[in-house]
Short mmCIF file of C-alpha atoms in Angstrom, two decimals:
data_model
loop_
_atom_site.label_atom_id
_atom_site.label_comp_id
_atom_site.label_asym_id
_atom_site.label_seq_id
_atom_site.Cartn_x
_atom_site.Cartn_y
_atom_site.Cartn_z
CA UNK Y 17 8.41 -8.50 -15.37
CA UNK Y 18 10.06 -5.42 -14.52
CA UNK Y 19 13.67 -4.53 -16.81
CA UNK Y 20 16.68 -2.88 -15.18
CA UNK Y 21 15.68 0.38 -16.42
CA UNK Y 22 12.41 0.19 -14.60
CA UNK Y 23 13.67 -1.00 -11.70
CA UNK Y 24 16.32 1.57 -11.17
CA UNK Y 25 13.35 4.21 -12.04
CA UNK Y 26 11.34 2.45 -9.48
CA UNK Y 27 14.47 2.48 -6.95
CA UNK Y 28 15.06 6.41 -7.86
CA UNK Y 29 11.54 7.55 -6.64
CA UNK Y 30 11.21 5.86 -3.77
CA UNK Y 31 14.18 7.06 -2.24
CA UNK Y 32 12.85 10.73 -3.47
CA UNK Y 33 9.43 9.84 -1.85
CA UNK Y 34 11.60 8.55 1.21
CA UNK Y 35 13.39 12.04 1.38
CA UNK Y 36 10.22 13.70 1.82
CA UNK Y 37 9.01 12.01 4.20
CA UNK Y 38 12.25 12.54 5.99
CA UNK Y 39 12.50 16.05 5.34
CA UNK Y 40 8.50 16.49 6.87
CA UNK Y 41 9.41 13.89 9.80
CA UNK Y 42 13.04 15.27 11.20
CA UNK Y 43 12.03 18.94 9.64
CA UNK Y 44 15.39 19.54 7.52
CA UNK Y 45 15.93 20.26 4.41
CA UNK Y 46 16.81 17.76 1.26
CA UNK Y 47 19.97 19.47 0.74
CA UNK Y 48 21.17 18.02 3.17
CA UNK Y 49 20.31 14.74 3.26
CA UNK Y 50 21.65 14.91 -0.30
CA UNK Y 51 24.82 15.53 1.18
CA UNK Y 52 27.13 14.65 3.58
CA UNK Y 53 27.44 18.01 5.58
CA UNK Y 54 25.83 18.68 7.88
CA UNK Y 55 26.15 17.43 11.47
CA UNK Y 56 23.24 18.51 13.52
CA UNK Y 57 21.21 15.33 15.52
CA UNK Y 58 18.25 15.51 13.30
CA UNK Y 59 20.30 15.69 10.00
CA UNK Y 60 22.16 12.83 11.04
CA UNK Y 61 18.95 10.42 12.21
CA UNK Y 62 17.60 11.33 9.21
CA UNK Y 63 20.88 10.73 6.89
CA UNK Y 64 20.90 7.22 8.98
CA UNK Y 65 17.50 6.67 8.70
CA UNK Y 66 17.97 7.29 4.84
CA UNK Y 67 20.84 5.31 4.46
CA UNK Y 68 19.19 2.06 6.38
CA UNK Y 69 16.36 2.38 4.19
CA UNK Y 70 18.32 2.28 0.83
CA UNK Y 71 20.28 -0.67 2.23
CA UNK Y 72 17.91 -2.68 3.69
CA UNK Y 73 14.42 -1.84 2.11
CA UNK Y 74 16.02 -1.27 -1.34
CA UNK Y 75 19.13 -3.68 -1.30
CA UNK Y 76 21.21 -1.08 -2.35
CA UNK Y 77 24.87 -2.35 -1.53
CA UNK Y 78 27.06 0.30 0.78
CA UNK Y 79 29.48 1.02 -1.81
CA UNK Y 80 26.64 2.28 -4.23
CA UNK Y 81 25.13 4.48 -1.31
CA UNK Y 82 27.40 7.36 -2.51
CA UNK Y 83 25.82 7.70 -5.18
CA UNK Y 84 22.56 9.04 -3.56
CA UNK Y 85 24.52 10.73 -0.71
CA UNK Y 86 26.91 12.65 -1.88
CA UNK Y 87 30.47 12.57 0.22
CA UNK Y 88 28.89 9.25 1.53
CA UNK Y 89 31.63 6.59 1.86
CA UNK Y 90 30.79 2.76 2.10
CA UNK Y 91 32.43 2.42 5.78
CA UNK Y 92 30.28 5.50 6.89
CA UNK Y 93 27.56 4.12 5.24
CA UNK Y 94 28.12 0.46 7.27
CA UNK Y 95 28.83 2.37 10.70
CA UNK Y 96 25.28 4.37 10.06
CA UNK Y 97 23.73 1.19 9.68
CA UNK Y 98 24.93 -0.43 12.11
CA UNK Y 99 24.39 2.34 14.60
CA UNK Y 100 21.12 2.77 13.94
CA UNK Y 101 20.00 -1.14 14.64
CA UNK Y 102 22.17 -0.56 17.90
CA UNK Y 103 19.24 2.36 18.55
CA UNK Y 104 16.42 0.86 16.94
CA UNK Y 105 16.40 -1.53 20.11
CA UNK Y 106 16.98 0.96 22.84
CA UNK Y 107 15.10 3.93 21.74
CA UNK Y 108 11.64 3.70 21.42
CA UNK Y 109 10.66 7.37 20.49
CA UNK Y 110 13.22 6.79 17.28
CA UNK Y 111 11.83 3.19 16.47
CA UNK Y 112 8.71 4.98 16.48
CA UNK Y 113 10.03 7.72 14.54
CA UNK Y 114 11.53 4.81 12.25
CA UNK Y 115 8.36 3.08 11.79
CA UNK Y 116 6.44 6.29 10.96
CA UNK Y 117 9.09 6.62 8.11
CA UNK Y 118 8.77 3.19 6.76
CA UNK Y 119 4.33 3.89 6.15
CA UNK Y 120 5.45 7.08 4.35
CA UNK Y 121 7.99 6.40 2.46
CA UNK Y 122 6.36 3.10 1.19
CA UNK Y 123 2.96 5.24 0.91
CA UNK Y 124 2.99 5.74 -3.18
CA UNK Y 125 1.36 3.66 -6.12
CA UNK Y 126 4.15 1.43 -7.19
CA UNK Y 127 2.05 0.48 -10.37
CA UNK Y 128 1.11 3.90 -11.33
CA UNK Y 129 4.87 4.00 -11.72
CA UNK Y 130 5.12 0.71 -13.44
CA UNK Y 131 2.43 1.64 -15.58
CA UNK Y 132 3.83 5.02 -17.06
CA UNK Y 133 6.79 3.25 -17.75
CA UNK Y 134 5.00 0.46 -19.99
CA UNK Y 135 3.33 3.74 -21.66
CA UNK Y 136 6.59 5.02 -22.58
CA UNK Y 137 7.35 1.87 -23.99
CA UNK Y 138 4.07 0.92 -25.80
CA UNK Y 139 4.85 4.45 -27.65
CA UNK Y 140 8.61 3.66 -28.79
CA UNK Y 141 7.31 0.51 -30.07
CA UNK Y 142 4.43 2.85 -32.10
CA UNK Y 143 6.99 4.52 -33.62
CA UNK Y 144 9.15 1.78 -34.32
CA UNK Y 145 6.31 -0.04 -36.15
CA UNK Y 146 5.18 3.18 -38.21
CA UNK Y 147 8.77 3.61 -39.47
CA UNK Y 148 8.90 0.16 -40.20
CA UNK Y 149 5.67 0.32 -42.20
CA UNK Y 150 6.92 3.33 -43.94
CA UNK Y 151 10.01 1.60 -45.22
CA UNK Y 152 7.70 -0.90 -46.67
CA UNK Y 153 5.86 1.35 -48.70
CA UNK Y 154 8.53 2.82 -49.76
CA UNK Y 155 9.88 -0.13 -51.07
CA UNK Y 156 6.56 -1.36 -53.03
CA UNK Y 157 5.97 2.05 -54.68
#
């Protein structure tokens, strides 16, 4: 079962996975899909491109969107959406440019992640235990 804290980790590099794949796909750079300022037509597929992902792959609601995007506000972050399933259906070369985004961005171990995470853990809980056991010595000397 995966915690909150996992999940969120899990949440936080796929969207950095998906802004590589981005940045290789549209050919800008992260800064500014990081940001909200730039308004050239690539920056702005991409931006929308990022933003539908988060919302619909990732369920991340529109109001929390600004906190990936910086200057991002939850009605830009609904029009975006919306404008890029209006698009989706007319445009083939960006569904295909869509669809080549989705097999990246999804292309990454999920449980090498999940697995480094249950590391961390495993070794908190080693510690935890050793101080425990030390404090029982202690006490029976």
């Amino acid at each position: 079962m995966i915690n909150s804290v996992e999940n969120e980790e899990l949440i936080n590099k796929r969207i950095i996975m998906a802004r590589k794949s981005l940045c290789k796909i549209f050919n800008v750079k992260t800064k500014f899909l990081r940001k909200n300022i730039n308004r050239k037509r690539d920056v702005i597929d991409a931006r929308r491109f990022l933003i539908y992902y988060m919302y619909n792959e990732l369920g991340i609601k529109y109001s929390h969107i600004k906190n990936y995007i910086i200057g991002m506000h939850h009605a830009t972050a609904i029009y975006q959406c919306r404008k890029l399933e209006d698009l989706l259906q007319v445009e083939k070369p960006l569904r295909k440019k869509y669809n080549e985004f989705i097999a990246k961005s999804n292309d990454f171990d999920i449980l090498s992640v999940l697995l480094e995470s249950k590391k961390n853990q495993a070794k908190q809980l080693n510690n935890d235990i050793k101080q425990i056991n030390n404090k029982i010595k202690e006490k029976k000397l």
